[in-house]
PDB file of C-alpha atoms in Angstrom:
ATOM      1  CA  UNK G   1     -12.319   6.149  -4.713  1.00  0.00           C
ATOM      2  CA  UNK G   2     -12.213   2.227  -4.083  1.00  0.00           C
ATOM      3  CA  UNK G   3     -11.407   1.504  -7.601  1.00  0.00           C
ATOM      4  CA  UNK G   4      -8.326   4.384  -7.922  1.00  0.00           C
ATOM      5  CA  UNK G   5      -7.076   3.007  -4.427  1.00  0.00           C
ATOM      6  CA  UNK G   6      -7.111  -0.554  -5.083  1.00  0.00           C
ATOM      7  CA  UNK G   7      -5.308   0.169  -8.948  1.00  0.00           C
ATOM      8  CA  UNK G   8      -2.725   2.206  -6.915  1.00  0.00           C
ATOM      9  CA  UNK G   9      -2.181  -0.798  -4.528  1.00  0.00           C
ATOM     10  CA  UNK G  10      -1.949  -3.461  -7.395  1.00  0.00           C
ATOM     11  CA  UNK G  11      -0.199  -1.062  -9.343  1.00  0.00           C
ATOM     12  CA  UNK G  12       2.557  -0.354  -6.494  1.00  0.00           C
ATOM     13  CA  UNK G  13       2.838  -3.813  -5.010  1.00  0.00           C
ATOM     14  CA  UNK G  14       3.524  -5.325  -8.965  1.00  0.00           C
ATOM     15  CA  UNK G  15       6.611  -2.465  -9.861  1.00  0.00           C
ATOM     16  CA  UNK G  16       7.710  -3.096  -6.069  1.00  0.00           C
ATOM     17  CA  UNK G  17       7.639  -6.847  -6.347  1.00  0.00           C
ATOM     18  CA  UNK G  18       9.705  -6.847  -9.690  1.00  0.00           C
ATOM     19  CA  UNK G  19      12.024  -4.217  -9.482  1.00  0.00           C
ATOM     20  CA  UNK G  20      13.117  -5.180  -6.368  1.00  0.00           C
ATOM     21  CA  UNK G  21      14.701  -8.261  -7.144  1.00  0.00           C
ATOM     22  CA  UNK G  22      16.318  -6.647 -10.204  1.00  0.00           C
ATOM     23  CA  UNK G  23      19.409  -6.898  -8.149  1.00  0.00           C
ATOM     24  CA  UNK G  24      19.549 -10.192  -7.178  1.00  0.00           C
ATOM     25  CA  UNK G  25      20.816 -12.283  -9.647  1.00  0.00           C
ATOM     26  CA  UNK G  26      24.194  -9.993 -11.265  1.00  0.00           C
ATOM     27  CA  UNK G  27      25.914  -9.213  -7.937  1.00  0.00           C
ATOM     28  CA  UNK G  28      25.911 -13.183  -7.727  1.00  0.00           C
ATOM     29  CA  UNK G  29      27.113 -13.780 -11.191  1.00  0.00           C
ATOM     30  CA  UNK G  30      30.550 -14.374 -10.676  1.00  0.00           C
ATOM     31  CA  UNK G  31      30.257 -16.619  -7.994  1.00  0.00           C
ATOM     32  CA  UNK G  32      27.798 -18.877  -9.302  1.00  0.00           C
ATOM     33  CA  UNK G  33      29.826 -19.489 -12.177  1.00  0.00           C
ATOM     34  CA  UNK G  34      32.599 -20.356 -10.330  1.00  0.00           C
ATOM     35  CA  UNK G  35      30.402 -22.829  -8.444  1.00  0.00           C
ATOM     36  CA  UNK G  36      29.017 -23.768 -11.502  1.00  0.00           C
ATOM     37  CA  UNK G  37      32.719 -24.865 -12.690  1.00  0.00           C
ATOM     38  CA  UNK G  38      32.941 -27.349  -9.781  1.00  0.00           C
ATOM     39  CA  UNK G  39      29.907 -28.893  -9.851  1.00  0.00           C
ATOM     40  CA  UNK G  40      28.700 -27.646  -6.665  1.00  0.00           C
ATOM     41  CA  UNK G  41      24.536 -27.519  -6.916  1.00  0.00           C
ATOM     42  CA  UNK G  42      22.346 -27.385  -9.799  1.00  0.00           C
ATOM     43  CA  UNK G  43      21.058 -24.061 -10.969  1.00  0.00           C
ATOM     44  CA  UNK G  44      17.395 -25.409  -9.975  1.00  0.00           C
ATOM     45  CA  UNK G  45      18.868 -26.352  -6.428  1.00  0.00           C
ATOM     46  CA  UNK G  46      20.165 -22.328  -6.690  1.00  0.00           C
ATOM     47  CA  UNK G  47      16.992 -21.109  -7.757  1.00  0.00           C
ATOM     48  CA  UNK G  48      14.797 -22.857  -4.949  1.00  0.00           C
ATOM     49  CA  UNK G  49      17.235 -22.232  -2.365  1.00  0.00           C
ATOM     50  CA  UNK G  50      17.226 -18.396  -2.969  1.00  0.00           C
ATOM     51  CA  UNK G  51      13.681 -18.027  -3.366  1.00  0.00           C
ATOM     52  CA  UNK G  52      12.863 -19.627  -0.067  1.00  0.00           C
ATOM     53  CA  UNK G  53      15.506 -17.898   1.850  1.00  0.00           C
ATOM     54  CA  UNK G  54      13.860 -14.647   0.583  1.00  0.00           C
ATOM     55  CA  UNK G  55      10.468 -15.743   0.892  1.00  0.00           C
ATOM     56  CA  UNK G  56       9.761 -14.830   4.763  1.00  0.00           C
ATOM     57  CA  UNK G  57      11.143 -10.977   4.149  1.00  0.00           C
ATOM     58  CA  UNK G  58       8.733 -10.939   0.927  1.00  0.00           C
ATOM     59  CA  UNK G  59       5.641 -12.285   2.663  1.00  0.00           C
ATOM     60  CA  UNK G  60       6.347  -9.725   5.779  1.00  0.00           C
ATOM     61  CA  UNK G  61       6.283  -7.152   3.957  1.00  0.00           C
ATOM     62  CA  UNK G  62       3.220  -7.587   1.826  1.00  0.00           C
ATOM     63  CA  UNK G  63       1.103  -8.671   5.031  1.00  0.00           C
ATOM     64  CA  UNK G  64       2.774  -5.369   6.744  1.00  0.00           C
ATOM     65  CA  UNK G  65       1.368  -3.479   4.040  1.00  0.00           C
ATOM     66  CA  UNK G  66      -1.906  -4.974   4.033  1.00  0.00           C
ATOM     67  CA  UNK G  67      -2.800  -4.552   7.659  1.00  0.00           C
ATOM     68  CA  UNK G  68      -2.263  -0.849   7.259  1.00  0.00           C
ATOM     69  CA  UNK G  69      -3.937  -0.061   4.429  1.00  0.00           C
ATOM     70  CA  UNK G  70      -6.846  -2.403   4.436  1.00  0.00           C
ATOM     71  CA  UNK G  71      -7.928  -0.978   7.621  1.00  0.00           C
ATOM     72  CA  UNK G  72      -7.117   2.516   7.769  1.00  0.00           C
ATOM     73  CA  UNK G  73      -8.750   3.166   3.886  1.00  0.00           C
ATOM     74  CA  UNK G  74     -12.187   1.716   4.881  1.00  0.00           C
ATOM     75  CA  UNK G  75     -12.508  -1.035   2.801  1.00  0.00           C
ATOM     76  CA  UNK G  76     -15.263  -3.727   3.356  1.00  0.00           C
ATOM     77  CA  UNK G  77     -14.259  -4.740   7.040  1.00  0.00           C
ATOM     78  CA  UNK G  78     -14.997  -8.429   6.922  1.00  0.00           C
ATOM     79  CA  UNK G  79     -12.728 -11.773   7.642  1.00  0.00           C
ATOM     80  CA  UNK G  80     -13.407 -13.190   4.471  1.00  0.00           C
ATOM     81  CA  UNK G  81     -13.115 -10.001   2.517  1.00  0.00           C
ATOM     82  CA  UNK G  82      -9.722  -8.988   4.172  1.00  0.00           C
ATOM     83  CA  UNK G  83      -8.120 -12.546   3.803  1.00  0.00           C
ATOM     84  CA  UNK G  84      -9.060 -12.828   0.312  1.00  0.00           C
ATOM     85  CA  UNK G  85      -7.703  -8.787   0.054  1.00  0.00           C
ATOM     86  CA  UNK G  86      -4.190 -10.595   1.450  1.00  0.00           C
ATOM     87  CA  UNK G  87      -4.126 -13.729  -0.733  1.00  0.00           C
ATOM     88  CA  UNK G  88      -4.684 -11.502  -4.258  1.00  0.00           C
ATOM     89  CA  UNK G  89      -1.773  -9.215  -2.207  1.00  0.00           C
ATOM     90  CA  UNK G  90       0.707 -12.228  -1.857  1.00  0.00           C
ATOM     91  CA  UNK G  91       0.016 -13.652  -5.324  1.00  0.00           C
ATOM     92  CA  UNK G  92       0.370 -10.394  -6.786  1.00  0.00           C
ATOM     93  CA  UNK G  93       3.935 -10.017  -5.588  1.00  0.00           C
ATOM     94  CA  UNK G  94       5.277 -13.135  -6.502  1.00  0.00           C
ATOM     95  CA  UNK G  95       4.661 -12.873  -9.610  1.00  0.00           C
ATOM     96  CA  UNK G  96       6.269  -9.840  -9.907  1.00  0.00           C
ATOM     97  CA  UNK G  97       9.008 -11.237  -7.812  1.00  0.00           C
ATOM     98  CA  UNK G  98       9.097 -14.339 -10.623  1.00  0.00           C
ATOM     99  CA  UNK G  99       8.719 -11.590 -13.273  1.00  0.00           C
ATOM    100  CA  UNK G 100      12.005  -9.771 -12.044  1.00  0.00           C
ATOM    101  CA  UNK G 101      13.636 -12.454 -11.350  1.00  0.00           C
ATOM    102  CA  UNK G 102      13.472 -13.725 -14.793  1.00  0.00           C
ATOM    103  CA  UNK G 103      14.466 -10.346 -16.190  1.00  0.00           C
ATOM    104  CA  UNK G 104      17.535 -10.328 -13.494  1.00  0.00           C
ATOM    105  CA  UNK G 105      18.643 -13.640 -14.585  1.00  0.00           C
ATOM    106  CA  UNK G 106      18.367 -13.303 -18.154  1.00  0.00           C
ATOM    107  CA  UNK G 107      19.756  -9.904 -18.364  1.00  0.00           C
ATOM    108  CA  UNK G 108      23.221  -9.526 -16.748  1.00  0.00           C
ATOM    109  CA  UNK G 109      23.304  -5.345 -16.039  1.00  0.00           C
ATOM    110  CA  UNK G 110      20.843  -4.172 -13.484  1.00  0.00           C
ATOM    111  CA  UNK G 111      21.161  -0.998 -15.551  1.00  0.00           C
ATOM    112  CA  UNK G 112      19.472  -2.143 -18.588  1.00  0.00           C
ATOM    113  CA  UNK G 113      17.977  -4.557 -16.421  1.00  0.00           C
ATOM    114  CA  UNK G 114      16.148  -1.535 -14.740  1.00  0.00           C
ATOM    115  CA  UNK G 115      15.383   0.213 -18.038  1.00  0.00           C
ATOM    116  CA  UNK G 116      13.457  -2.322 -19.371  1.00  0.00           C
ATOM    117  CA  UNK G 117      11.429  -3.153 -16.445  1.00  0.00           C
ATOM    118  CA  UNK G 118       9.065  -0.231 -16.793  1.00  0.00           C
ATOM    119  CA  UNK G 119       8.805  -0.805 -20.482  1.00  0.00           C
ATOM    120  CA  UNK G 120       7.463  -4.417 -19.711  1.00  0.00           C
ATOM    121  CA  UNK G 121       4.910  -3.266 -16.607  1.00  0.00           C
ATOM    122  CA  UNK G 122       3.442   0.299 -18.365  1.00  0.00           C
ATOM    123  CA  UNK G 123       1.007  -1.651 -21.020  1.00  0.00           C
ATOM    124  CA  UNK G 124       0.998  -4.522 -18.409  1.00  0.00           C
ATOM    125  CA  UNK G 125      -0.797  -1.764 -16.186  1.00  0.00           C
ATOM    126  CA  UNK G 126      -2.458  -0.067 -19.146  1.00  0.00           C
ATOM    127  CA  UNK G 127      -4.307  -3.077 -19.634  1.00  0.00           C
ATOM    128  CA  UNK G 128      -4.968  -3.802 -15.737  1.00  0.00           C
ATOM    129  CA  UNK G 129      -8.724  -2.440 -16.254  1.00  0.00           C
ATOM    130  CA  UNK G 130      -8.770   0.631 -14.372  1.00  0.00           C
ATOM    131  CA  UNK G 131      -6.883   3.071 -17.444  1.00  0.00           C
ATOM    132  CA  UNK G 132      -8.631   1.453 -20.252  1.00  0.00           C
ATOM    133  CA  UNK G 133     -11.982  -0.299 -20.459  1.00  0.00           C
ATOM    134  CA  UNK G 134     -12.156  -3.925 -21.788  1.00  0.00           C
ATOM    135  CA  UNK G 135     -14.135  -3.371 -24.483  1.00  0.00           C
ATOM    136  CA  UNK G 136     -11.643  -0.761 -25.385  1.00  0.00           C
ATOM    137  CA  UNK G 137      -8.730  -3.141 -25.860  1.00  0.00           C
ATOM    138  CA  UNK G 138     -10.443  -5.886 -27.501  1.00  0.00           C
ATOM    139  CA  UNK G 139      -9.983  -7.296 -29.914  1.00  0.00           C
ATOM    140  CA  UNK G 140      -6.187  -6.030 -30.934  1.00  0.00           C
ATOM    141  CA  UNK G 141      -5.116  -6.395 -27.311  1.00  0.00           C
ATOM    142  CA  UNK G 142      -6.918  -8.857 -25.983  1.00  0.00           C
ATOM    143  CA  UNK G 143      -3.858 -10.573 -25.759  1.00  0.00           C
ATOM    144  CA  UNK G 144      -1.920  -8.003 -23.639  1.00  0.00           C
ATOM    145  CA  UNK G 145      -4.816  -8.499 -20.536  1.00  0.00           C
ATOM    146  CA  UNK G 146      -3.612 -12.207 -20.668  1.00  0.00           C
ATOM    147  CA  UNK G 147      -0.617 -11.237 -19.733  1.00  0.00           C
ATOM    148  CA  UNK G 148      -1.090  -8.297 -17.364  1.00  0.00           C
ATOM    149  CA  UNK G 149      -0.996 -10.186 -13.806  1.00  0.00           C
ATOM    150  CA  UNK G 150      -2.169  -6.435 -12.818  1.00  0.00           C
ATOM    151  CA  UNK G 151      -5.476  -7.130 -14.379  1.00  0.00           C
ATOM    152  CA  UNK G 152      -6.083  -9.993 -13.293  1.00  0.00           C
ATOM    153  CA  UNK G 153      -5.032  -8.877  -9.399  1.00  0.00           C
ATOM    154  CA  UNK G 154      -6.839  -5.736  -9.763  1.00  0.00           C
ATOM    155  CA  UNK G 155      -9.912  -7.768 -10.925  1.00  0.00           C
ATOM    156  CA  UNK G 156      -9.630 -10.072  -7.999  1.00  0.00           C
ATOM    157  CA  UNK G 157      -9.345  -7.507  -5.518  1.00  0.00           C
ATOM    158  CA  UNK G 158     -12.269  -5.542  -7.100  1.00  0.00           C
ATOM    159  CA  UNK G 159     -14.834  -8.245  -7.122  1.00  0.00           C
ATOM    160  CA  UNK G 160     -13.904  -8.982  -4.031  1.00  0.00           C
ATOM    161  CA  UNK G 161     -14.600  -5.586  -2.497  1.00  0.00           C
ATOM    162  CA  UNK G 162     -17.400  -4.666  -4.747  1.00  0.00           C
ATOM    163  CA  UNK G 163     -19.309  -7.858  -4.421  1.00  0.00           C
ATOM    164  CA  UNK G 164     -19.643  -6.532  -0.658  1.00  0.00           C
ATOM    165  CA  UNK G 165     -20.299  -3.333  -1.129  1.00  0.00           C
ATOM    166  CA  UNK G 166     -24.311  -2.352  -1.075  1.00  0.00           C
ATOM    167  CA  UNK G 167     -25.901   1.024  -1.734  1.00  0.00           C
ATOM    168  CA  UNK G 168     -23.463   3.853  -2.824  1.00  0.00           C
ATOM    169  CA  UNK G 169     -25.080   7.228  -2.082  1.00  0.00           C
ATOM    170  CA  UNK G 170     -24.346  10.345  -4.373  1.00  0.00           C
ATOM    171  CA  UNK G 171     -24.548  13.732  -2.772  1.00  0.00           C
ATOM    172  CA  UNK G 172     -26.727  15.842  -4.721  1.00  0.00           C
ATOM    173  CA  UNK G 173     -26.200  18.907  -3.316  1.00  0.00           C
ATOM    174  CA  UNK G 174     -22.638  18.905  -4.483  1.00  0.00           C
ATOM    175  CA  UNK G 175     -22.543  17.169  -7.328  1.00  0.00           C
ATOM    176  CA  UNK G 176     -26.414  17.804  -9.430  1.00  0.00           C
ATOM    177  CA  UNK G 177     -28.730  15.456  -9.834  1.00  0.00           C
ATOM    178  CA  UNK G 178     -27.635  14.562 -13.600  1.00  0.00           C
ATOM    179  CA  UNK G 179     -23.888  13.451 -12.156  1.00  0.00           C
ATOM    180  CA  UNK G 180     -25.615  11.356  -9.631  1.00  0.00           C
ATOM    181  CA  UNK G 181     -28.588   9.952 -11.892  1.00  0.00           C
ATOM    182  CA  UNK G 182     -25.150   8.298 -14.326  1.00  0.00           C
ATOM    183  CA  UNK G 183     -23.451   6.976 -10.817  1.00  0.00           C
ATOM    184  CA  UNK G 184     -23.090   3.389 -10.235  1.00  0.00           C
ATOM    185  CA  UNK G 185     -25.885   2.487  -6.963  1.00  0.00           C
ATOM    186  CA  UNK G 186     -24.153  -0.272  -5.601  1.00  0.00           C
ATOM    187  CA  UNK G 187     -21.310  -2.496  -6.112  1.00  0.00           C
ATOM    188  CA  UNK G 188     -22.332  -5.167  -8.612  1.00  0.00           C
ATOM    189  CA  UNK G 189     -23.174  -2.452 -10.856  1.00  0.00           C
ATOM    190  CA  UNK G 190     -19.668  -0.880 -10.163  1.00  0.00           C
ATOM    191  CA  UNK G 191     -18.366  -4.117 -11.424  1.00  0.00           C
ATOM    192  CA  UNK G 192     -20.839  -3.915 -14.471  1.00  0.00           C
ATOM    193  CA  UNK G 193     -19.354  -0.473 -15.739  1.00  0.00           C
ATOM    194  CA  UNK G 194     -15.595  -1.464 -15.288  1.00  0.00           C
ATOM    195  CA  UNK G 195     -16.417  -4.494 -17.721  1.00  0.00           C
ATOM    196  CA  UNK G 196     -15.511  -7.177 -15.004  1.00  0.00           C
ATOM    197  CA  UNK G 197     -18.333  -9.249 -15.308  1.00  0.00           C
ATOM    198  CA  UNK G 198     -17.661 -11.670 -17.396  1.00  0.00           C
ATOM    199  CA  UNK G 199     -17.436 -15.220 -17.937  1.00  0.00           C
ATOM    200  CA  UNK G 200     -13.341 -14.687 -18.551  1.00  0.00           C
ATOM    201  CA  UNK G 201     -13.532 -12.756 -15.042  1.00  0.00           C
ATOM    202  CA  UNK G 202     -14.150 -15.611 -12.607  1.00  0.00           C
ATOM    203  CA  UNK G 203     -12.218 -15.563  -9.637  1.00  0.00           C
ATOM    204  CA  UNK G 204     -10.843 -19.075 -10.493  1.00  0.00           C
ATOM    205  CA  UNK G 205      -9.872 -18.243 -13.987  1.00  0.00           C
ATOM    206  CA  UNK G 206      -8.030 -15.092 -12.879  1.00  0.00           C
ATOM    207  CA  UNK G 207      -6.017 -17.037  -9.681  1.00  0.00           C
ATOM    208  CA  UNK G 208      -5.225 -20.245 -12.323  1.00  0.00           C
ATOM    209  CA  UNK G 209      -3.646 -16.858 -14.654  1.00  0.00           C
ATOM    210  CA  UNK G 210      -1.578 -16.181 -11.896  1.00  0.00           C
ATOM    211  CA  UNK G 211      -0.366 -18.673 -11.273  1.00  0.00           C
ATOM    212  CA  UNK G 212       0.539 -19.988 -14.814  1.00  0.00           C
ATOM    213  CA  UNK G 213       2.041 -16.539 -14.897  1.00  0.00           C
ATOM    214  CA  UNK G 214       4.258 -17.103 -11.797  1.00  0.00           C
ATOM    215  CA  UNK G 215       5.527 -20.562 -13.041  1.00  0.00           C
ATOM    216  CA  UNK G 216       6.592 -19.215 -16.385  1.00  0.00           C
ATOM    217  CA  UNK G 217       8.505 -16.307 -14.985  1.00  0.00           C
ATOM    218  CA  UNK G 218      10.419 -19.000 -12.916  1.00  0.00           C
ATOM    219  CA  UNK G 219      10.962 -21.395 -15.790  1.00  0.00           C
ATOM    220  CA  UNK G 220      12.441 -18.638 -17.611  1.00  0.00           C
ATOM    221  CA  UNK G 221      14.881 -17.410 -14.772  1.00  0.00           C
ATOM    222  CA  UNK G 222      15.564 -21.147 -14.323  1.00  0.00           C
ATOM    223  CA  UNK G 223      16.412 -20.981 -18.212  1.00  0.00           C
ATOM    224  CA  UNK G 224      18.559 -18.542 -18.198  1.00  0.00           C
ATOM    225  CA  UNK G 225      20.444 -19.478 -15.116  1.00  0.00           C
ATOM    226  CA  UNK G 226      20.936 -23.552 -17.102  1.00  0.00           C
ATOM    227  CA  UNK G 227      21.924 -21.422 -19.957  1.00  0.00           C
ATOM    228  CA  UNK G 228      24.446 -19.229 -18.145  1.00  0.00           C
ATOM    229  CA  UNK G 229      25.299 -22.516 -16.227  1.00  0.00           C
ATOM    230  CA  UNK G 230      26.034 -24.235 -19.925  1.00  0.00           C
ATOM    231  CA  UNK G 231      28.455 -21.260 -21.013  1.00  0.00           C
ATOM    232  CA  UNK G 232      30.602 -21.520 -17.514  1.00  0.00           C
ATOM    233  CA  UNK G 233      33.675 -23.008 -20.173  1.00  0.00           C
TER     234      UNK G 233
END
């Protein structure tokens, strides 16, 4: 149940974050050209402005979503568990946010714009380890997990509930003693079954992914918007 409600949440929050700001740049296309013609800011200066002028409605509505559902699903109700549970939440949707925004800026209708979105995120969340195992994937997609900020959101949030979570009972009675027998006893071994144990898996490794991951999808809407910028005659 933990593991189908936190993919959900990762899952949600990453095609929320990037189609959301699908719209952002085309609307705006016109205009920045013209700007663009008389010199009035630098497409980096456009780029930063924007994204912090959007930033407080982004971050209010991740940490309105995360004080709902934290709490009301019974996850592990500790401080340090529910902060970390908010961090992985933020990170998680801006890089979707930098994700969109370098599909919005490199692709000028939010039509196509829109259909190619999903094809991007589906093996994105095919490969966020909930779908498909680990050692499923690899070796022939072992590159796709490197670049499914899904995985490595979903793997943060995971260790960081798991790691907390002791002795998992098994009703017997409902279920028969062979179901429960195969059925994980505790957290760590949760973590053991889903693959996420592994050196590749620390918690440091998967925030440094993100945020390599975030950069890149700005560089590339910054890219586009120099290139655009470079066309304006």
């Amino acid at each position: 149940d933990r593991n189908g409600l936190l993919f959900m949440i990762v899952a949600n929050g990453a095609f929320s974050a990037t189609m959301g700001v699908l719209n952002t740049f085309p609307p705006e296309k016109a205009v920045y050209i013209r700007e663009q013609q008389s010199n009035a800011y630098s497409p980096a200066l456009y780029l930063a402005t924007k994204s912090l002028a959007e930033l407080p409605v982004q971050l209010g509505a991740v940490l309105t979503q995360t004080v709902i559902v934290y709490w009301i699903t019974g996850l592990v109700a500790t401080a340090d568990s529910y902060f970390i549970y908010v961090a992985a939440n933020l990170m998680l949707s801006q890089v979707g946010i930098s994700v969109g925004m370098a599909i919005s800026c490199g692709i000028d209708s939010y039509v196509v714009a829109s259909g190619t979105t999903p094809l991007i995120l589906i093996p994105l969340m095919m490969a966020a380890g909930l779908l498909a195992s680990t050692e499923r994937l690899r070796p022939e997609w072992y590159w796709l997990e490197k670049l499914s900020f899904m995985r490595h959101s979903f793997l943060l949030m995971a260790k960081n509930e798991f790691e907390n979570v002791g002795a998992i009972s098994c009703d017997v009675a409902k279920f028969g003693a062979n179901f429960c027998a195969n059925q994980p006893k505790n957290g760590l071994e949760v973590l053991e079954s889903l693959d996420m144990n592994g050196d590749q898996d620390e918690p440091w490794i998967l925030w440094l992914s993100l945020g390599i991951i975030l950069v890149l999808g700005r560089a590339l809407c910054l890219f586009a918007l120099y290139s655009i910028a470079g066309r304006k005659n």
